[in-house]
GROMACS .gro file of C-alpha atoms in nm:
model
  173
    1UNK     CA    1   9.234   5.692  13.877
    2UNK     CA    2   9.326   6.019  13.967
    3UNK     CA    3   9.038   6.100  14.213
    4UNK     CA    4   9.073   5.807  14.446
    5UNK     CA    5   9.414   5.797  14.471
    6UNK     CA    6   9.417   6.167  14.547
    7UNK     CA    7   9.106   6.189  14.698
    8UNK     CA    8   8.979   6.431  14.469
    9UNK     CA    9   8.610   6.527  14.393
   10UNK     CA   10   8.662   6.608  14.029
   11UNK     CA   11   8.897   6.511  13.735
   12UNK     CA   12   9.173   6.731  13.789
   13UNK     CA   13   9.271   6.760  13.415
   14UNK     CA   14   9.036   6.845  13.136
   15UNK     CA   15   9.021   7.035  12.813
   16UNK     CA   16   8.664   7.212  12.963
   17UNK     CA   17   8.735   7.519  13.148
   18UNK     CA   18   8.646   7.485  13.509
   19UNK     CA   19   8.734   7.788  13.731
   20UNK     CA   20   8.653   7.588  14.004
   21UNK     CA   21   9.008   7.389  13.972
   22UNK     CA   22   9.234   7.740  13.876
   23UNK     CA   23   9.618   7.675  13.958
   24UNK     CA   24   9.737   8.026  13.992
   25UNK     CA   25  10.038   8.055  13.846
   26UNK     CA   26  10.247   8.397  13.865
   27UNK     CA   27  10.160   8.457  13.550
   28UNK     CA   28   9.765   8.407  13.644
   29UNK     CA   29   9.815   8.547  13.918
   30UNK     CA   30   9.910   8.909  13.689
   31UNK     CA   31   9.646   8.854  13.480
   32UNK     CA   32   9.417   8.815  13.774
   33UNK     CA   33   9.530   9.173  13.904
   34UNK     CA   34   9.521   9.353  13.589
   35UNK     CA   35   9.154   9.203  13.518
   36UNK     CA   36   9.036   9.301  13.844
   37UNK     CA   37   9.212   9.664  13.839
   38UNK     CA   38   9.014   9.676  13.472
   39UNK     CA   39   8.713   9.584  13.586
   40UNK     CA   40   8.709   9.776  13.942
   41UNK     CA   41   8.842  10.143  13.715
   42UNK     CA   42   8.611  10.080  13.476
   43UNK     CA   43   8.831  10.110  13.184
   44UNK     CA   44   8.698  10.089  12.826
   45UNK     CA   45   8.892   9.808  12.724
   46UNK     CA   46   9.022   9.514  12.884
   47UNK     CA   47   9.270   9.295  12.691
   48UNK     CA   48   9.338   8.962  12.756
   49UNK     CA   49   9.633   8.728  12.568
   50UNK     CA   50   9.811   8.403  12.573
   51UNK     CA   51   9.864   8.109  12.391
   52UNK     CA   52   9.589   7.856  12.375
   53UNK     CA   53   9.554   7.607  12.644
   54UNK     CA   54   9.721   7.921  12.864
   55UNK     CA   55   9.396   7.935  13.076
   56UNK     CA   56   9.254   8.234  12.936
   57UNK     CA   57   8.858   8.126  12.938
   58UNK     CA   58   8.935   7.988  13.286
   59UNK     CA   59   9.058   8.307  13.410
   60UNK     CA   60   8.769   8.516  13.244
   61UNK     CA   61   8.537   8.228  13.393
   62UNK     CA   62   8.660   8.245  13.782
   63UNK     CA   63   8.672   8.633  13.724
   64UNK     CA   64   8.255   8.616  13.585
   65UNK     CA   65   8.141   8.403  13.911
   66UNK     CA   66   8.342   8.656  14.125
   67UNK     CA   67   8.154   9.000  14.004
   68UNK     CA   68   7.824   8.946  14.122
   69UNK     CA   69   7.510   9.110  14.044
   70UNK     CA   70   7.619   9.436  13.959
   71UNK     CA   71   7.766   9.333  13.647
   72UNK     CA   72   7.514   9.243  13.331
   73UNK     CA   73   7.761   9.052  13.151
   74UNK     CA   74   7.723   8.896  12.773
   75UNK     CA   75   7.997   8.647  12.597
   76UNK     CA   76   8.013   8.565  12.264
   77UNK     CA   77   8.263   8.290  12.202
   78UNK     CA   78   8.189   8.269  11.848
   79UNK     CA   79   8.353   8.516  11.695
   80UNK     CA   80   8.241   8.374  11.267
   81UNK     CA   81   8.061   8.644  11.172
   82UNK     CA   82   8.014   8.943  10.979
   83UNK     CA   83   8.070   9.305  11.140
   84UNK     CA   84   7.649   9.345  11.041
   85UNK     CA   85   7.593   9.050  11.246
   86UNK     CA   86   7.797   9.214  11.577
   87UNK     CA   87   7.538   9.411  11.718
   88UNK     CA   88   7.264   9.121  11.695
   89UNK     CA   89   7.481   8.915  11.854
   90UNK     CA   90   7.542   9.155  12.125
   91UNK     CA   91   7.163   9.264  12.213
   92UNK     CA   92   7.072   8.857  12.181
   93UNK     CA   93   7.363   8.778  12.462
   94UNK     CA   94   7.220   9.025  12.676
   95UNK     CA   95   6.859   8.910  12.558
   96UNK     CA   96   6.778   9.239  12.457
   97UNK     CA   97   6.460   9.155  12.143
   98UNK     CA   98   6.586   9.272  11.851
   99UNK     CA   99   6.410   9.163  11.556
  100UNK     CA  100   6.574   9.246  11.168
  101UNK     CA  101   6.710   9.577  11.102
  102UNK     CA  102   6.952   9.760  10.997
  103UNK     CA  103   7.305   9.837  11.188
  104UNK     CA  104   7.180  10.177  11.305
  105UNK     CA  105   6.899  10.028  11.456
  106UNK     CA  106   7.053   9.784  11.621
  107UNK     CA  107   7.320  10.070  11.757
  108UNK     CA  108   7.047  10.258  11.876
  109UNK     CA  109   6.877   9.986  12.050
  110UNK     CA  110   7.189   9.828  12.222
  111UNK     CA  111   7.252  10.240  12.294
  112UNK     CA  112   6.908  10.245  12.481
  113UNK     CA  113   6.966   9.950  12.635
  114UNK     CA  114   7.299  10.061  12.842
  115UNK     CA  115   7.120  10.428  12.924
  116UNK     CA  116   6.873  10.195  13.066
  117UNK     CA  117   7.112   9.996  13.279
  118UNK     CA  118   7.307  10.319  13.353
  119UNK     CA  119   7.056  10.442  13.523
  120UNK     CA  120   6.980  10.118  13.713
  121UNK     CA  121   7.331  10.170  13.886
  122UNK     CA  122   7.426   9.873  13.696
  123UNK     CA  123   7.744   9.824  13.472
  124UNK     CA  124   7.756   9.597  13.145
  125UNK     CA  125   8.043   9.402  13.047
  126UNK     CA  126   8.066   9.223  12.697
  127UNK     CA  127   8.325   8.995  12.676
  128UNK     CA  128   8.465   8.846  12.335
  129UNK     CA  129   8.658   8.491  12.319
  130UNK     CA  130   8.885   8.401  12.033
  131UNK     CA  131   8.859   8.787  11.923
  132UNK     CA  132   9.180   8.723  11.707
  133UNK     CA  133   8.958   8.561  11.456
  134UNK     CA  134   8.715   8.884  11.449
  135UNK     CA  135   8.714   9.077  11.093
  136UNK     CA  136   8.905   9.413  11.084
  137UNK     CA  137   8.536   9.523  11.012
  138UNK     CA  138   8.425   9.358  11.338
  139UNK     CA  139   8.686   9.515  11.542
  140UNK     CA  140   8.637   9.851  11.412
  141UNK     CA  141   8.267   9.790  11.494
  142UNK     CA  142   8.400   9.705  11.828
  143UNK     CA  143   8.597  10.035  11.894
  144UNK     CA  144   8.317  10.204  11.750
  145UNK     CA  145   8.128  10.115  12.063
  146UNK     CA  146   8.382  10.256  12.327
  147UNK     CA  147   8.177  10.606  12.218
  148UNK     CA  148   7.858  10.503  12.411
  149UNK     CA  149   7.891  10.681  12.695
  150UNK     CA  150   7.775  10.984  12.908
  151UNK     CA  151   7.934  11.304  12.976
  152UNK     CA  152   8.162  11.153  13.241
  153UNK     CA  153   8.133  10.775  13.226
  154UNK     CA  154   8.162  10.488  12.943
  155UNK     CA  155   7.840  10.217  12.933
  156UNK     CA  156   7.982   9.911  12.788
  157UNK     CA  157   8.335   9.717  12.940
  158UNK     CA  158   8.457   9.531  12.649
  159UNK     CA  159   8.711   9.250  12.708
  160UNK     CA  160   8.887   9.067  12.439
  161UNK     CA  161   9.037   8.753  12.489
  162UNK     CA  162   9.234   8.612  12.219
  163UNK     CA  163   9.578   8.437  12.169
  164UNK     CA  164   9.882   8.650  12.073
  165UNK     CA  165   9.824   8.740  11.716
  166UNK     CA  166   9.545   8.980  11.846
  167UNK     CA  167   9.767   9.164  12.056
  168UNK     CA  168   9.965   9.216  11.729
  169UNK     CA  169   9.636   9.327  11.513
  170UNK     CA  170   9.567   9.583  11.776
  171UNK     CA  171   9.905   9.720  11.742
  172UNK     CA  172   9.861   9.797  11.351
  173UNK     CA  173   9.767  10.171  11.232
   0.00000   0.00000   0.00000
């Protein structure tokens, strides 16, 4: 109904995330900046809040197709599991072989795997979804990985995305 009245080439209202029909509101359009400011400084940590159905995996979506190929980029939108089963998920995203082993070994590989890139000129970007429903073992995991860097520059971006409640859990000691 909507596309031939309007003349529109897609349904304009869905409950997929299509950053190719983004409605920047102010709000977005903050969001937008501060994602882009992380992401161009290179800061550790990118945080990223609002209530659900705000347009959060939108956002992170449009902002994905915008980086281009300098970025190596992994998402995990699942966010079910244990804090051992992190750092599988996060050498599998960026289809790094892993195999079974233990935690360190899958540290040191994902570790290898950034020097690797660093030295490619390239920079790496893992981006978690729903990371309000992460364990405090999982997030602590998480933080744990803002120390893989060099002597002057961090490896790994990691952006959270998660509705409010998150903002509140990374406020607590």
């Amino acid at each position: 109904m909507y596309e031939s009245h309007y003349g529109l080439t897609a349904k304009p209202f869905s409950i997929v995330p299509n950053p190719a029909i983004l409605f920047l509101s102010k709000n977005h359009e903050n969001a937008l900046t501060y994602l882009e400011y992380g992401f161009s400084e290179k800061a550790g940590f990118i945080l990223l809040t609002g209530e659900i159905g705000a347009g959060k995996t939108t956002l992170v979506r449009h902002m994905m197709n915008k980086m281009g190929s300098q970025f190596e980029v992994a998402v995990i939108f699942n966010t079910n599991f244990s804090s051992d089963q992190l750092f599988r998920l996060i050498l599998n995203e960026f289809e790094v072989e892993c195999g079974k082993m233990e935690k360190e070994g899958y540290l040191d590989r994902l570790y290898r795997f950034l020097i690797d890139r660093y030295a490619a000129g390239r920079h790496v970007l893992l981006i978690i979804d729903e990371a309000q429903n992460l364990t405090d073992d999982a997030l602590e995991d998480i933080r744990m990985l803002s120390n893989l860097q060099t002597d002057d520059q961090i490896l790994l971006q990691i952006m959270l995305v998660g509705q409010p409640e998150l903002k509140q859990r990374l406020n607590r000691p």
